[in-house]
PDB file of C-alpha atoms in Angstrom:
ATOM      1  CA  UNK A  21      17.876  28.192   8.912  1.00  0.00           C
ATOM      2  CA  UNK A  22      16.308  30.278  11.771  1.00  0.00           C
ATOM      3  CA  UNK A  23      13.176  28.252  13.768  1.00  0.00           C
ATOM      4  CA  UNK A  24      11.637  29.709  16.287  1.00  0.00           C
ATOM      5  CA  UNK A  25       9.663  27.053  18.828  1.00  0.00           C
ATOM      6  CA  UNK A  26       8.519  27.313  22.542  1.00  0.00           C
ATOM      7  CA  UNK A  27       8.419  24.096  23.515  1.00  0.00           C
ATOM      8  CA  UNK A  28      10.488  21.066  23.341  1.00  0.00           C
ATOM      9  CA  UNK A  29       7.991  19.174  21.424  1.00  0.00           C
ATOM     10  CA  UNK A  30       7.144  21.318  19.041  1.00  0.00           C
ATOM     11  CA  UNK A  31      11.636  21.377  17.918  1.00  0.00           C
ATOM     12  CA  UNK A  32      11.384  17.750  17.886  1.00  0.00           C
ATOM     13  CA  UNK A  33       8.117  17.821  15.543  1.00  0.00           C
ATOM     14  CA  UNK A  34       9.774  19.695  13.520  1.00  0.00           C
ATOM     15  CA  UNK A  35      13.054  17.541  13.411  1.00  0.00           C
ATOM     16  CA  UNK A  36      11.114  14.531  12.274  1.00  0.00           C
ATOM     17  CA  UNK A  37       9.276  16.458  10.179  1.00  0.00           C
ATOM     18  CA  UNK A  38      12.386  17.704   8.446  1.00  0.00           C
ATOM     19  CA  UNK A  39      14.189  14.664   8.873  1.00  0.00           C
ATOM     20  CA  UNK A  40      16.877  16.158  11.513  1.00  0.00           C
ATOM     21  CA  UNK A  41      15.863  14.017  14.300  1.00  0.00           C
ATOM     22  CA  UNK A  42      19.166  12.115  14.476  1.00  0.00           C
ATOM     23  CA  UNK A  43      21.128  15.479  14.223  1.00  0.00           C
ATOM     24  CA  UNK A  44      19.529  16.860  16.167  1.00  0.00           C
ATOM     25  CA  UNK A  45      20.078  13.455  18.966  1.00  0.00           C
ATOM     26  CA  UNK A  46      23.567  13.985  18.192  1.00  0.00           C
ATOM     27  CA  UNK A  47      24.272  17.577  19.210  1.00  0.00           C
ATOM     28  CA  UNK A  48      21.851  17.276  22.540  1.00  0.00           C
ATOM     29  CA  UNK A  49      24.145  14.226  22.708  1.00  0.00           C
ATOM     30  CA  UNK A  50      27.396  16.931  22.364  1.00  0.00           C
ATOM     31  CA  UNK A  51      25.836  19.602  24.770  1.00  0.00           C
ATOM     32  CA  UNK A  52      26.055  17.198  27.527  1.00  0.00           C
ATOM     33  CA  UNK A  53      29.122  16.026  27.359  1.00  0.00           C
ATOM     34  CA  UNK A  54      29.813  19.882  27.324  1.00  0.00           C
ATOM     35  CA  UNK A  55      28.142  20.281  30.505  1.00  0.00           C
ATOM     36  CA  UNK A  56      30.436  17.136  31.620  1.00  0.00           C
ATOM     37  CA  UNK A  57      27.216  15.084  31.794  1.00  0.00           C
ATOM     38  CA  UNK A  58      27.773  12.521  29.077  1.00  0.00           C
ATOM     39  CA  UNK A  59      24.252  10.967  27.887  1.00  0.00           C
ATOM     40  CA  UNK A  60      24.398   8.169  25.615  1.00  0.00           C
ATOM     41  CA  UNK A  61      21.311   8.008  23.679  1.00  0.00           C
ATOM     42  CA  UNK A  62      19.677   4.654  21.486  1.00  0.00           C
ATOM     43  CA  UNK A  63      19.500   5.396  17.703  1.00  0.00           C
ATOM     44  CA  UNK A  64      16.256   3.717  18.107  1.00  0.00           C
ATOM     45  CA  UNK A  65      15.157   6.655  20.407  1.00  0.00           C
ATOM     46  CA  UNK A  66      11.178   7.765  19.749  1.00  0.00           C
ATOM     47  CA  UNK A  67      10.009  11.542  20.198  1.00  0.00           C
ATOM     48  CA  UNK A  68       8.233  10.811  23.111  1.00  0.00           C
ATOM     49  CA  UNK A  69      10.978   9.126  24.945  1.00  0.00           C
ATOM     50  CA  UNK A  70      13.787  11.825  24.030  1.00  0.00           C
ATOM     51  CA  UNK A  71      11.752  14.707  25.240  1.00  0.00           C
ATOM     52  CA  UNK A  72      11.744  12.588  28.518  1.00  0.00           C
ATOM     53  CA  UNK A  73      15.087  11.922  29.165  1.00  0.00           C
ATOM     54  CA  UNK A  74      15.755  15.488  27.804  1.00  0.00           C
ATOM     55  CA  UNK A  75      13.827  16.982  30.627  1.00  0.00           C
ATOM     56  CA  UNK A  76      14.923  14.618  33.280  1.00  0.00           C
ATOM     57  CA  UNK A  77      18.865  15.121  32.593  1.00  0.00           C
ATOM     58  CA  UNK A  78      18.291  18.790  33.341  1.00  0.00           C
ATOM     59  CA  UNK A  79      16.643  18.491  36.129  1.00  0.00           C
ATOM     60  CA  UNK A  80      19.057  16.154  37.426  1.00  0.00           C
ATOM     61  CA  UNK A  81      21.571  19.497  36.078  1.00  0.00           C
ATOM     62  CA  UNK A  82      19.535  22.404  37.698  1.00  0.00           C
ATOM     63  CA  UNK A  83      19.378  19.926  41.266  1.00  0.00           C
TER      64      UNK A  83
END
């Protein structure tokens, strides 16, 4: 399955929508430990609050 999205809201959207939101927790969860940044994320996570801590772990990266 091929999606094509431009933001980071509109993937996770589309992950509840679809009901992938805890996969898709799970490999952003796998990505940092790849980028030896481990990031332990609550199951009981919101949308909101994931696209936050998203965007402040790679700024914390790109610093």
């Amino acid at each position: 399955m091929k999606i094509n999205v431009d933001t980071s809201k509109q993937l996770v959207q589309i992950a509840l929508g679809d009901f992938l939101f805890e996969k898709l927790v799970k490999q952003v969860e796998k990505d940092f430990i790849l980028a030896n940044n481990p990031l332990k994320i609550t199951k009981t996570i919101d949308g909101v609050s994931f696209i936050a801590l998203i965007r402040e772990k790679v700024y914390y990266l790109m610093m």
